[in-house]
Phi, psi and omega in degrees: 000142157275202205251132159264147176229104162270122180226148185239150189215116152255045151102308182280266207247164193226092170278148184251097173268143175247127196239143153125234170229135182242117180264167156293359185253003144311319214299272212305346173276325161302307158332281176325320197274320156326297165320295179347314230244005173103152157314304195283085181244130196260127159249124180281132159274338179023273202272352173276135195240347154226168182194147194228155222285350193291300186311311190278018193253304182285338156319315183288308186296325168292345181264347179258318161313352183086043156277133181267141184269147178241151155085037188254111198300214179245341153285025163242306174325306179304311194278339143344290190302300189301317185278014223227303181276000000 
């Protein structure tokens, strides 16, 4: 499985949910969808089950921009955390 990207919007703010495996050859489509999508952005992690370091690497940076992690389990946080030092 790859990566789905579902994004819902209520007019203030947007979450982007993501299922799947999030690669670094996600990142430009992610991109694109962010720019798209407003100040206010929640990304669910939920449903996501691998990520490779380019990714938590671009998580970290949506989140130091004020992107909210919504679901972000706790070995993508720790590694968030790990790449932040």
């Amino acid at each position: 499985m790859t990566l789905k990207i579902e994004k819902y919007s209520d007019g203030n703010s947007t979450t982007i949910r993501l299922i799947g495996r999030m690669q670094a050859e996600h990142l430009e489509e992610l991109e694109k969808q962010i720019r798209e999508s407003g100040p206010a952005i929640t990304l669910d992690l939920e449903e996501v089950t691998l990520v490779d370091v380019e990714i938590v690497r671009f998580l970290g940076a949506c989140e130091a921009r004020g992107a909210t992690l919504l679901n972000c389990s706790p070995y993508i946080r720790d590694w968030i955390g790990k790449e932040r030092d």
